[in-house]
Structures are given as C-alpha cells and as structure tokens.
mmCIF file of C-alpha atoms in Angstrom:
data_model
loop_
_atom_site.group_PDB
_atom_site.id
_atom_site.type_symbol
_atom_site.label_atom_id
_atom_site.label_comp_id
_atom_site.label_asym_id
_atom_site.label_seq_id
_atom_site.Cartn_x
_atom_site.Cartn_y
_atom_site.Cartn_z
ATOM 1 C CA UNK A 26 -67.090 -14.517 79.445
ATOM 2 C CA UNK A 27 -63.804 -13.735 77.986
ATOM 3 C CA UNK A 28 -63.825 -10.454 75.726
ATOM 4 C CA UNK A 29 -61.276 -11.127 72.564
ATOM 5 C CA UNK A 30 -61.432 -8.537 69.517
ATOM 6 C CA UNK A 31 -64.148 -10.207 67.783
ATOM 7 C CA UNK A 32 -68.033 -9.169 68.115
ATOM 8 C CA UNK A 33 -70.778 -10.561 66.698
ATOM 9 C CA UNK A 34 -73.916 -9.644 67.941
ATOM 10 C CA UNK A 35 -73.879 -6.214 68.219
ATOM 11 C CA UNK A 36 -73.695 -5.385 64.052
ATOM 12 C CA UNK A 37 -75.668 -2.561 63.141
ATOM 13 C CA UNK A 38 -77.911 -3.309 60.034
ATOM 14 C CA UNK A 39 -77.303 -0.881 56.624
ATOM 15 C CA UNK A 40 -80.734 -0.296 55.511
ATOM 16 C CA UNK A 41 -82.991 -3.228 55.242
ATOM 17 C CA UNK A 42 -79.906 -6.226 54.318
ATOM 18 C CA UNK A 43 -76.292 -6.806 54.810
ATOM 19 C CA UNK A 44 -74.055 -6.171 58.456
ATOM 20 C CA UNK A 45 -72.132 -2.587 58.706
ATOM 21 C CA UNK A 46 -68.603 -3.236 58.740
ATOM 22 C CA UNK A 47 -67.361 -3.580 62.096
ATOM 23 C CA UNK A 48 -69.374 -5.792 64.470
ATOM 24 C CA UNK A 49 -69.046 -8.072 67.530
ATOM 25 C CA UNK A 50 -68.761 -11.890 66.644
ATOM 26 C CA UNK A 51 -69.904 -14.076 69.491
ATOM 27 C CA UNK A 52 -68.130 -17.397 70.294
ATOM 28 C CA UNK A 53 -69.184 -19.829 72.673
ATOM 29 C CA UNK A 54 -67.551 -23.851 73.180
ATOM 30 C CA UNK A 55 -67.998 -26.197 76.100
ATOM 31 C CA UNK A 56 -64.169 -26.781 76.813
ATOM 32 C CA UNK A 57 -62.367 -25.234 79.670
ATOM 33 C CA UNK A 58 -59.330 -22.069 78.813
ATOM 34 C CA UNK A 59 -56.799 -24.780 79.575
ATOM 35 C CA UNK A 60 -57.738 -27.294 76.938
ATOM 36 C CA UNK A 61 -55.525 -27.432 73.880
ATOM 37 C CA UNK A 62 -58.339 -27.351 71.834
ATOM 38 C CA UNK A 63 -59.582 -23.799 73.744
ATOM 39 C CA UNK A 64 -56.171 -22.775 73.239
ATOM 40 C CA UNK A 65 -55.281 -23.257 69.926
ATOM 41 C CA UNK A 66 -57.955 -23.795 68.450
ATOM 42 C CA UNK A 67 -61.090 -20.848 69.463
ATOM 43 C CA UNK A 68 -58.401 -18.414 71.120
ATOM 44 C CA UNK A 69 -56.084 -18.911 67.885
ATOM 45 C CA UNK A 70 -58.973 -18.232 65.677
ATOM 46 C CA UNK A 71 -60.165 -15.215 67.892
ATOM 47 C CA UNK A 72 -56.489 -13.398 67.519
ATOM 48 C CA UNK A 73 -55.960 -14.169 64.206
ATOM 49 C CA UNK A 74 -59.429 -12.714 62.877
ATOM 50 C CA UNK A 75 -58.649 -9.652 64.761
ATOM 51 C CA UNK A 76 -55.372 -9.141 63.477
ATOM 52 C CA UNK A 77 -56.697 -9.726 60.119
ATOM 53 C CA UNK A 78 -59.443 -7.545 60.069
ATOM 54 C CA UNK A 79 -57.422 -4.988 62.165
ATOM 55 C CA UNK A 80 -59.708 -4.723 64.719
ATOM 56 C CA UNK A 81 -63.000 -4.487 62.406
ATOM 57 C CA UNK A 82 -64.292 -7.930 63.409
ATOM 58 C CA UNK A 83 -64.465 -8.300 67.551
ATOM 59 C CA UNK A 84 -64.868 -10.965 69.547
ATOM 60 C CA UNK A 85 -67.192 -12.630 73.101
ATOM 61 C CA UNK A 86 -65.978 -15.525 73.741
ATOM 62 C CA UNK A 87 -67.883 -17.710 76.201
ATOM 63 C CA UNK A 88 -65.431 -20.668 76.914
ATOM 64 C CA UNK A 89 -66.271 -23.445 79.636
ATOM 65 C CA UNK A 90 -69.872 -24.406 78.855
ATOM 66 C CA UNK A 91 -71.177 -21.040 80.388
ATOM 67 C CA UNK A 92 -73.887 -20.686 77.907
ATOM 68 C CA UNK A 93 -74.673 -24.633 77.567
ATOM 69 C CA UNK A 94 -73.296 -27.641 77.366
ATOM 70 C CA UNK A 95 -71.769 -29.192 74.317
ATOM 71 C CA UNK A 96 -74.628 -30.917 73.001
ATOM 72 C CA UNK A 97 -76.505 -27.831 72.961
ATOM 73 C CA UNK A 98 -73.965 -25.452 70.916
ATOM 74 C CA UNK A 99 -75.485 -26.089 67.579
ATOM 75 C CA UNK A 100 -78.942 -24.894 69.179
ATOM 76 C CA UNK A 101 -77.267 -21.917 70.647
ATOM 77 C CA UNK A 102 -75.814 -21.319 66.944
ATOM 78 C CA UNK A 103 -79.383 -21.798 65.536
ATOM 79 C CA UNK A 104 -81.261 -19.629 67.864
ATOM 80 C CA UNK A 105 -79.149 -16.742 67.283
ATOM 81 C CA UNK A 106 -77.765 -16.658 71.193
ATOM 82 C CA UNK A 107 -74.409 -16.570 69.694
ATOM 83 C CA UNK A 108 -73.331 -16.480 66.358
ATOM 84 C CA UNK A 109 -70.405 -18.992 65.982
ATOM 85 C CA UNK A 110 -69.720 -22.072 68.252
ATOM 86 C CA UNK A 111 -67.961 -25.573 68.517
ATOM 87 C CA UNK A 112 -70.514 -28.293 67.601
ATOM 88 C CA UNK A 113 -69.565 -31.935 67.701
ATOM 89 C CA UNK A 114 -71.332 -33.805 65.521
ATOM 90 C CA UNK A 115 -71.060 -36.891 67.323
ATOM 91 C CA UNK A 116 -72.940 -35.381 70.022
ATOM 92 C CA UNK A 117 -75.946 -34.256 67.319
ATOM 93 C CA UNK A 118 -76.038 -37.406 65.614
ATOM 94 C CA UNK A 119 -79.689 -37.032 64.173
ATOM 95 C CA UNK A 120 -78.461 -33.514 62.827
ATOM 96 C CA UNK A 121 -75.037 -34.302 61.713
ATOM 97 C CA UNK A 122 -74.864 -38.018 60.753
ATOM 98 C CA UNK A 123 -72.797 -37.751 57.787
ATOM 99 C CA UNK A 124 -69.627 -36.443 59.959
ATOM 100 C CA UNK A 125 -69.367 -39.860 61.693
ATOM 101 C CA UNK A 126 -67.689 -40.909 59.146
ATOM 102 C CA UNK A 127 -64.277 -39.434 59.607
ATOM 103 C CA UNK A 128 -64.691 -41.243 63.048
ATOM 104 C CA UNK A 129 -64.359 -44.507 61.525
ATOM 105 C CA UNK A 130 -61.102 -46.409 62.066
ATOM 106 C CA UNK A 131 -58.444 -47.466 59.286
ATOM 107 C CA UNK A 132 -58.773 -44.697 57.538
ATOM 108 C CA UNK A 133 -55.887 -42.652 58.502
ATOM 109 C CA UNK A 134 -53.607 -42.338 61.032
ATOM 110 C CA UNK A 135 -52.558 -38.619 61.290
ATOM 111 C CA UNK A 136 -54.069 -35.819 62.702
ATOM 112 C CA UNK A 137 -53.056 -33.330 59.918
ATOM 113 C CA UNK A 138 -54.021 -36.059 57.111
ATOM 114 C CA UNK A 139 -57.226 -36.870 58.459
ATOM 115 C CA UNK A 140 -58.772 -33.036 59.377
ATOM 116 C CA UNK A 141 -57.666 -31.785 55.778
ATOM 117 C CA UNK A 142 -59.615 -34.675 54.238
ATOM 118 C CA UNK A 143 -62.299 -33.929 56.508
ATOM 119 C CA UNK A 144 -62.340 -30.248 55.490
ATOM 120 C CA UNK A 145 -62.561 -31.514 51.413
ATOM 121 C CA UNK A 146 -65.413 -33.892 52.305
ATOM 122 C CA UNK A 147 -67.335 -31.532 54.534
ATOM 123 C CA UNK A 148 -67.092 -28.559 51.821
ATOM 124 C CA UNK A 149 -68.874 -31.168 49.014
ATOM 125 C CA UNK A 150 -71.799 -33.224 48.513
ATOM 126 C CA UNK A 151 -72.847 -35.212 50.725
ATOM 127 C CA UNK A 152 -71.245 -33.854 54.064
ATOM 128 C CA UNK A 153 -71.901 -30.537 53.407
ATOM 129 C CA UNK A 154 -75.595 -30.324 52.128
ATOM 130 C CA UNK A 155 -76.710 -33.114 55.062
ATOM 131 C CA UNK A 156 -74.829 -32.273 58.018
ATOM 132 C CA UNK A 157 -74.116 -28.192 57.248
ATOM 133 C CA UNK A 158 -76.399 -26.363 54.715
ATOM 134 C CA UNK A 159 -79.613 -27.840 55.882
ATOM 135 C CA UNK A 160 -78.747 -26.968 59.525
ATOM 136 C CA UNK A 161 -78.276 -23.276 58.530
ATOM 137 C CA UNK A 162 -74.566 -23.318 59.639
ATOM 138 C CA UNK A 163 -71.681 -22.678 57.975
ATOM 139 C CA UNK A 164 -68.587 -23.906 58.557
ATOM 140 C CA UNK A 165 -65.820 -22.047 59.858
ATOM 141 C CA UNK A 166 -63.025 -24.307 61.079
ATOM 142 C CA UNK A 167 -62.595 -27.648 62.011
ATOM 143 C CA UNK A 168 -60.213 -30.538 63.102
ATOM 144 C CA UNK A 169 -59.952 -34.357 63.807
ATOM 145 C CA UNK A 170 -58.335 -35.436 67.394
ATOM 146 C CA UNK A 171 -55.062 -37.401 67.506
ATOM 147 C CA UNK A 172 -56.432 -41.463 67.056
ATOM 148 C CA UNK A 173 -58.675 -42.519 70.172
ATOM 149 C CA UNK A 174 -56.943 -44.728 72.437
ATOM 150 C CA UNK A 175 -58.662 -46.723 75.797
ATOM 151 C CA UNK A 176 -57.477 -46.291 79.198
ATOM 152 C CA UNK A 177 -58.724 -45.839 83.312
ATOM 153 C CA UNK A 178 -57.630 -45.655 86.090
ATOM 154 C CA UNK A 179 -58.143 -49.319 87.826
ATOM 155 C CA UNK A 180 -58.227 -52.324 84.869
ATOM 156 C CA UNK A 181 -54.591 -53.276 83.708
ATOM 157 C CA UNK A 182 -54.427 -53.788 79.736
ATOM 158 C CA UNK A 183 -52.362 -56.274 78.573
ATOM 159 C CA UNK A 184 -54.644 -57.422 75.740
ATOM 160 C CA UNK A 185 -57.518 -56.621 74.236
ATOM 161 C CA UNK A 186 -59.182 -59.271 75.604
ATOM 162 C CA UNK A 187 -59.223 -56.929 78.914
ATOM 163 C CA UNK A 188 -61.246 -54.659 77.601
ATOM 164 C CA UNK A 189 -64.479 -57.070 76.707
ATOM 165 C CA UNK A 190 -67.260 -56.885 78.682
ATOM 166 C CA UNK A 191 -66.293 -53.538 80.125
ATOM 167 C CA UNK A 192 -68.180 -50.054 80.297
ATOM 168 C CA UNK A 193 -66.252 -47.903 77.990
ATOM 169 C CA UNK A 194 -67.135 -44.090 77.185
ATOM 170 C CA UNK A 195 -68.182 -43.644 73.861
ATOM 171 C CA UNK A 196 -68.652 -40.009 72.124
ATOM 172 C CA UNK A 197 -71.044 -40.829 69.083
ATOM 173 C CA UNK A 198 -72.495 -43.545 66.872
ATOM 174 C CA UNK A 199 -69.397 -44.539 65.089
ATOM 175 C CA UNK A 200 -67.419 -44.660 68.485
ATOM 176 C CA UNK A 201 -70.375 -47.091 69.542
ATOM 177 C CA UNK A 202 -69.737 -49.487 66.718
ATOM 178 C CA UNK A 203 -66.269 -49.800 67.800
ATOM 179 C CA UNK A 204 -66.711 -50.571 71.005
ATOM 180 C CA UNK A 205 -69.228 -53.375 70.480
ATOM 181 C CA UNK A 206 -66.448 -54.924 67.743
ATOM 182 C CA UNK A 207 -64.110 -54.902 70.601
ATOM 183 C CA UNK A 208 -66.536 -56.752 73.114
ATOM 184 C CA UNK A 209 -67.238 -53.568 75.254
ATOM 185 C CA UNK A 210 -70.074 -51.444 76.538
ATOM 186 C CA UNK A 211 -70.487 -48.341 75.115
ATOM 187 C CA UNK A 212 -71.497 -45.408 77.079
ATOM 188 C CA UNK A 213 -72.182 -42.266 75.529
ATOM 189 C CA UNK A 214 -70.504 -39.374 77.721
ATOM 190 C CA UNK A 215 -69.070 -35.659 76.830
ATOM 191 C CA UNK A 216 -65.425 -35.000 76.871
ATOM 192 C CA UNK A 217 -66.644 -32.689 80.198
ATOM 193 C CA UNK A 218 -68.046 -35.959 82.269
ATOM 194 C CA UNK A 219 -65.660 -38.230 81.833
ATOM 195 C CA UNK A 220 -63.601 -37.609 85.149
ATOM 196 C CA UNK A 221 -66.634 -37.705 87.050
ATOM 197 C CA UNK A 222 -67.398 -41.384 85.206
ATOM 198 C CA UNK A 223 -64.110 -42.575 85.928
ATOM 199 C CA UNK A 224 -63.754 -41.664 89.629
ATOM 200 C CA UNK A 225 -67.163 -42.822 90.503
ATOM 201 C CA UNK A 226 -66.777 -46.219 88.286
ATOM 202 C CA UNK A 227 -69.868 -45.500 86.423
ATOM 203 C CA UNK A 228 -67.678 -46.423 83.166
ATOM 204 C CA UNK A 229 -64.344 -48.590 83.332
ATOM 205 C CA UNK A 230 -62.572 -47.251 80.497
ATOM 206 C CA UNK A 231 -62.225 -43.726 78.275
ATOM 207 C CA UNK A 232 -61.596 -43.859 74.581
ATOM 208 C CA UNK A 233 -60.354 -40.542 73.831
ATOM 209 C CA UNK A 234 -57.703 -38.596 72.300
ATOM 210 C CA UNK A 235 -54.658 -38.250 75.052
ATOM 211 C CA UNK A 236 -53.863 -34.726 73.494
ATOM 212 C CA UNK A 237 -56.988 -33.900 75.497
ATOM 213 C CA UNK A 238 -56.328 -35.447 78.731
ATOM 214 C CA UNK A 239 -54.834 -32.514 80.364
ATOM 215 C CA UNK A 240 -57.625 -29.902 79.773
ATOM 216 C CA UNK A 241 -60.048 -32.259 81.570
ATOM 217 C CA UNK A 242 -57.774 -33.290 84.304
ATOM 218 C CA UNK A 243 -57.534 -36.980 83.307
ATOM 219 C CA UNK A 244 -53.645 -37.962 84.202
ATOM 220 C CA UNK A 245 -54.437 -39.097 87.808
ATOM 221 C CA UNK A 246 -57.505 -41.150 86.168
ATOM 222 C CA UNK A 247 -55.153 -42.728 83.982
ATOM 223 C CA UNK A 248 -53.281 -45.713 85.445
ATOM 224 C CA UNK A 249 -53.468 -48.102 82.539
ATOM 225 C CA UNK A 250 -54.188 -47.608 78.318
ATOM 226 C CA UNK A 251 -53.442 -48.536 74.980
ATOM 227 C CA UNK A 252 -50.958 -46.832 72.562
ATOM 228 C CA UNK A 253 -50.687 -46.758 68.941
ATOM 229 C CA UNK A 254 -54.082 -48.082 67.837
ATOM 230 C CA UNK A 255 -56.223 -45.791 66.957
ATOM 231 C CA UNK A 256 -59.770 -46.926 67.688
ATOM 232 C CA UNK A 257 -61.849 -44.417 66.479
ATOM 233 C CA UNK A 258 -61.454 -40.632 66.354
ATOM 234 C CA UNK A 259 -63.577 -37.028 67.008
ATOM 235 C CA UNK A 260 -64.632 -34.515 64.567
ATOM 236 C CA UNK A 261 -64.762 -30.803 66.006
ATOM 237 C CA UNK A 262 -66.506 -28.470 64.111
ATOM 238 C CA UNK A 263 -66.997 -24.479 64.773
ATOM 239 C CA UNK A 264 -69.854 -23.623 62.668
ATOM 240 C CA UNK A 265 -71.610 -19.976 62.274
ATOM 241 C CA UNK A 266 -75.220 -19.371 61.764
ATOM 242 C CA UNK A 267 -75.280 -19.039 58.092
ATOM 243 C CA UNK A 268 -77.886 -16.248 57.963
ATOM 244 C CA UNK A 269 -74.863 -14.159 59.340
ATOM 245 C CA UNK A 270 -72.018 -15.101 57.742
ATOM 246 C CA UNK A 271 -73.725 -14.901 54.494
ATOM 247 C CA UNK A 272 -74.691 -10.934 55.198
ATOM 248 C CA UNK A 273 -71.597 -10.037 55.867
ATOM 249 C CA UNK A 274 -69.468 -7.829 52.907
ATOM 250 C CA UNK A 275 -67.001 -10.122 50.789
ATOM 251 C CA UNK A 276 -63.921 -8.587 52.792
ATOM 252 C CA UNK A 277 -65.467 -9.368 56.718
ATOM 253 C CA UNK A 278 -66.041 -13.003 55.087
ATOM 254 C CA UNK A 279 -62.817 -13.193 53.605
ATOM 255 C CA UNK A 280 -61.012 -12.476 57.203
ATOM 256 C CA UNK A 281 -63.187 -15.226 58.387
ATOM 257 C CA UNK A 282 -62.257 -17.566 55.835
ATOM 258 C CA UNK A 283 -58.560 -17.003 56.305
ATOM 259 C CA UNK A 284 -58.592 -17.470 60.200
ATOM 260 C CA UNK A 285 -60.688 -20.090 59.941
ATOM 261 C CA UNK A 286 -58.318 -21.713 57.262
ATOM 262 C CA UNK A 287 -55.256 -21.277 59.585
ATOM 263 C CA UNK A 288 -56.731 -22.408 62.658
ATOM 264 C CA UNK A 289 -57.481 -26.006 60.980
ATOM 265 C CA UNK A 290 -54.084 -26.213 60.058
ATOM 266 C CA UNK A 291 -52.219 -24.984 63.473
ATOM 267 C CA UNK A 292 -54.739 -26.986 65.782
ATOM 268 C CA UNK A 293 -54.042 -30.233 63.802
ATOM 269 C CA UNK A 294 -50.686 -29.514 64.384
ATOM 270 C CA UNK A 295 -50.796 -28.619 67.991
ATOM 271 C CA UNK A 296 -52.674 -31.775 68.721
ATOM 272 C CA UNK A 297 -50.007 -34.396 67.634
ATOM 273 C CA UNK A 298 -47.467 -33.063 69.719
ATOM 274 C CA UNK A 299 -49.709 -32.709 72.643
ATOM 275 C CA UNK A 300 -50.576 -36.299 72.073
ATOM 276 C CA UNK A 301 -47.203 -37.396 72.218
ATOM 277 C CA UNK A 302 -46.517 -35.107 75.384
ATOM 278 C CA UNK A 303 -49.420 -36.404 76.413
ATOM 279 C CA UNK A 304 -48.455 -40.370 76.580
ATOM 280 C CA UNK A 305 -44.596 -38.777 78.194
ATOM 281 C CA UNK A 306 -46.088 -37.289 80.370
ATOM 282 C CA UNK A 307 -48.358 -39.916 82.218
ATOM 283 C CA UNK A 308 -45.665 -42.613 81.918
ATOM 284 C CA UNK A 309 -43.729 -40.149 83.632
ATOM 285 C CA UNK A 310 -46.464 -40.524 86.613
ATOM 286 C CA UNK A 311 -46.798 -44.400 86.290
ATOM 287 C CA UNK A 312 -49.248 -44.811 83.966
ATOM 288 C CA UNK A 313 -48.753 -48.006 81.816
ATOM 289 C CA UNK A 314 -49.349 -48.386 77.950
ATOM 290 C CA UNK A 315 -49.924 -51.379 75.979
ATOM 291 C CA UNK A 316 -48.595 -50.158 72.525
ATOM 292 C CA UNK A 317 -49.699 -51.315 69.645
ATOM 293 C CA UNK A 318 -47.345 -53.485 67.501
ATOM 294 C CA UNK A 319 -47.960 -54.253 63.925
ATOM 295 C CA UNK A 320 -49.139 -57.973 64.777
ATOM 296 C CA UNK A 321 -51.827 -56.282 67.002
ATOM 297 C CA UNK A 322 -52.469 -53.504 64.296
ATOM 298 C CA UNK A 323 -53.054 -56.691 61.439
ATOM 299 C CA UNK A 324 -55.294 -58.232 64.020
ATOM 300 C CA UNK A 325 -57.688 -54.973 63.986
ATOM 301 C CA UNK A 326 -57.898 -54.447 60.284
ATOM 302 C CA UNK A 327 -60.596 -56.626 59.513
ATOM 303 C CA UNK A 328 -62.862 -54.967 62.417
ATOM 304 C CA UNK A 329 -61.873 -51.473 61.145
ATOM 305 C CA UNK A 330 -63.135 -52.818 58.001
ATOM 306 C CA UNK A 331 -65.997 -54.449 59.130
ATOM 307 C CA UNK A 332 -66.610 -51.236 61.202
ATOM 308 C CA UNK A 333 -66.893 -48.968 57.868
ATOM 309 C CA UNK A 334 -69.354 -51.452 55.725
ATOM 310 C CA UNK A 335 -71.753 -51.387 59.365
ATOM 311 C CA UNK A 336 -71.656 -47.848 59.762
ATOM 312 C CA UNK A 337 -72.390 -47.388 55.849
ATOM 313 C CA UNK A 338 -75.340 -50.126 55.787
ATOM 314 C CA UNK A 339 -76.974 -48.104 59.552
ATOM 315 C CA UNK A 340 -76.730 -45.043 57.721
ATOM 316 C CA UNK A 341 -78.407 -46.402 54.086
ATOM 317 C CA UNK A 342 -81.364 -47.989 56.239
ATOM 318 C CA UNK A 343 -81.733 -44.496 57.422
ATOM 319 C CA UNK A 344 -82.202 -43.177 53.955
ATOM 320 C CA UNK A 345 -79.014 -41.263 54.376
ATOM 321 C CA UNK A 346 -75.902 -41.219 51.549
ATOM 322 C CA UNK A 347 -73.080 -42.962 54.017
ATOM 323 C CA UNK A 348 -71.837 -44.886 50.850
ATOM 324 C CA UNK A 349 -70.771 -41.560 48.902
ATOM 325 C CA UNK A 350 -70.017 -40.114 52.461
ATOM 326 C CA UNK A 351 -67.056 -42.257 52.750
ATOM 327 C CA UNK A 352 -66.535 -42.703 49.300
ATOM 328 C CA UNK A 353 -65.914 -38.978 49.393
ATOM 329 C CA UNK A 354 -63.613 -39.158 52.778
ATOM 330 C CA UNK A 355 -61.642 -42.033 51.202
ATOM 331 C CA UNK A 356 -61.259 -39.484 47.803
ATOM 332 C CA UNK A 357 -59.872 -36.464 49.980
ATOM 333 C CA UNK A 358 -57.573 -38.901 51.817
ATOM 334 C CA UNK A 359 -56.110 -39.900 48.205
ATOM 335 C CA UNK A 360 -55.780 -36.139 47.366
ATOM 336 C CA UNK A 361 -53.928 -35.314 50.506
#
C-alpha cells in the first residue's frame, strides 16, 4: 500500500446520512508505480485532490494489483473494499458494454481528441445510464490510450498479411472484432500478462498502446511492430462507488470533480509523448516498425468501417443501444 493524502474509508458518519468532512478515500488499480498511467494518472489525481482540499480529503492507494486483479476492480468498487478504483471496461464487458465503443477504429486518431469525446459520451445517455449509473459507480476520471499498434518479439512485419493466422492479444470485444478483420486470433489477456504470453509464445503478437510498454517491461519483447495505424484503442476508467460520492458535502465533491477533471486532461497528454518516446526508444534497441503510410491507412478504412456497423449490429442483438452509443461518440468527436 502506498499512503497519499487521500482517505476514504475511514469517514465518520454525521448523524444518520451524509460523510463528516475530512475522510480517507481509498484507491486501488492493477498497474505497477512505474506505469505512466500509475504515474500520471492515479498518483496525479491523488496530489491534486489533496492539494485541493488542503489536506481534508486523504488518500490509500493500493497500486500493483495488491487487492485484485484488474478484472476484479469494479467488484472491489462495488463491495465497498475500496471506494474508488481503475475499471476497464473492456475487461467487464457484460457490465460495461457501451464503452467499447470508443475502442472502435477510424474514429479518431488523438489521444486528447478521443478521451474528451469519451468523457461527453460517458456523462450522457446511453454510456452513462448502461455502463455507469446502473453499476452504482460514478465516474471520476478517465482516458483513451495512444492508438493500438501490433508487435512481438519473433514474427517480422512487413505487411499485414504477416499478421493473419497469428495469436494476437486482444483486451475486449471491440479489440476482438479487429483482430478477426485482420485475419488473426484473438486472445483475450490483461495489460499485466502480456510479457508472460510473449516470452512463453502462448500469443505471437500484442496490440497495445506503446506509451504503455515500459511500465510492463515490454521493450526486450518487442523486436518487430507496426506504426501509425491505429487498430483499436483502450478506455480506462476510475470510477467511485456512487453511494459515497453522492454523501459527500457539495465542496468534498467539488475537489473531486476538479482533480478528476485535470487528471483526464494531463494523462491524455502524458500519453502521446510517451508514445512517441516510446517507438524512439525501442528503435533505439533494434526494434523494427512497419509505419503506416497513407496507401496502407486507405486500405484499412473500409474494415474500420465495417468494424463499427459489426460492433453496433452484436450490441443491438443484445438488446443494448450501440447505435446511439456511437452516434453519441461520433457527436462529441464533432464538438471537440
């Protein structure tokens, strides 16, 4: 556990309703200190909340999956072991299908662009009654990765024809639908296994965000990968249970609101120029990219397309409102 100035579970209740005014908020995720999105993300939120409620508002923080993995956060959240924590929808599909849909590709291309749509569309109808309001979570702050590119450590790219027929990690439903279009295997994995999949060959390729690659350790499992294309892409949420963000006193919320406000915007930030470090970096070691070039980029326009009337029709047959999902992602993107 790493003690911030933030504390959630230890409020103190004024008669029968409502949280006295100083309490301890806690914070749990599944990614390691080092990770950018640990970082500047949680750790960024943590000092900002305490500088803005001047110490009123501290924080636990349990980093590293030491209360659960990540597929478990949004049960930790619900359960009341912690109050706040990152939840990726991708990995609670059946809980948080509507968020998919910022993972589809063609819809944007930067980081910044895409989580402030994201933030519109998950504050509104659909998004926020499906995926937020009837999980009893409120959302706090959240951010899209830099685009999802494929690489490993062993299988040269030099088309995308190298990539069919391969085992490629995949973080969600949306992600899956991609990597069928492009002829692979997908195989769902967290951010957290993915080392462990590459080393021991159990998938050939990771589609991921490089801004990531250096919290899990994934430049020496990085020989070969794409550049520029922008498969797919990652929602992270932090959520807090809404039963305690909703007793707390206009002003506690308001310090929330603003740190949680902030922290979208720096992450996002943060993220694509780690990405670009990111690609420097490994070239640096000998990895080789195939980079996209806009003949390649025309080629995958009609899957992207193709990709976003699938996803829409899987998530009608499940009686769910994909159509005015995206409909309301592709509104915020025209707001930006």
């Amino acid at each position: 556990m790493i003690s911030g100035k933030l504390a959630f579970m230890c409020f103190s209740v004024i008669g029968s309703t409502g949280f006295a005014q100083d309490f301890t908020l806690r914070i749990a995720d599944s990614y390691p200190t080092t990770h950018v999105q640990s970082r500047e993300g949680a750790q960024f939120f943590i000092d900002r909340v305490e500088e803005l409620s001047g110490g009123r508002i501290e924080v636990e923080y349990f980093p590293a999956s030491q209360l659960g993995k990540a597929a478990d956060m949004l049960t930790l959240v619900q359960s009341g072991t912690v109050d706040m924590a990152y939840v990726a929808p991708a990995y609670v599909p059946s809980k948080m299908p509507l968020s998919d849909v910022a993972g589809l590709p063609g819809l944007f291309s930067g980081v910044c662009e895409g989580t402030r749509a994201y933030l519109a569309a998950a504050n509104t109808t659909p998004l926020k009654e499906v995926d937020f309001d009837s999980q009893g979570v409120h959302l706090v702050f959240a951010n899209m990765n830099p685009p999802y590119q494929i690489s490993g450590p062993r299988l040269e790219i030099k088309s995308l024809d190298d990539i069919r027929g391969k085992k490629i990690r995949s973080s969600g439903n949306a992600t899956n639908l991609v990597v069928e279009a492009l002829g692979g295997v997908p195989v769902n994995l967290p951010g957290a296994e993915v080392y462990d999949g590459l080393e021991r060959g159990t998938i050939d390729f990771n589609l991921g965000p490089y801004s990531s690659y250096k919290g899990y350790d994934l430049y020496d499992q990085t020989k070969f990968g794409t550049a520029g294309f922008g498969f797919s892409n990652f929602v992270v949420t932090y959520v807090m249970r809404s039963s305690v963000y909703d007793g707390l006193t206009d002003e506690l919320k308001s310090f929330i609101d603003q740190a949680g406000e902030e922290t979208s915007a720096h992450v996002c930030e943060v993220l694509e120029e780690a990405n670009t470090a990111a690609i420097r970096e490994m070239e640096e070691l000998g990895a080789t990219f195939f980079k996209a070039t806009p003949e390649t980029l025309k080629d995958f326009e009609p899957i992207a397309q193709e990709l976003q009337a699938n996803w829409v029709e899987n998530m009608v047959s499940s009686d769910l409102p994909g159509k005015e999902a995206l409909e309301s992602m592709r509104a915020a993107l025209a707001d930006n």
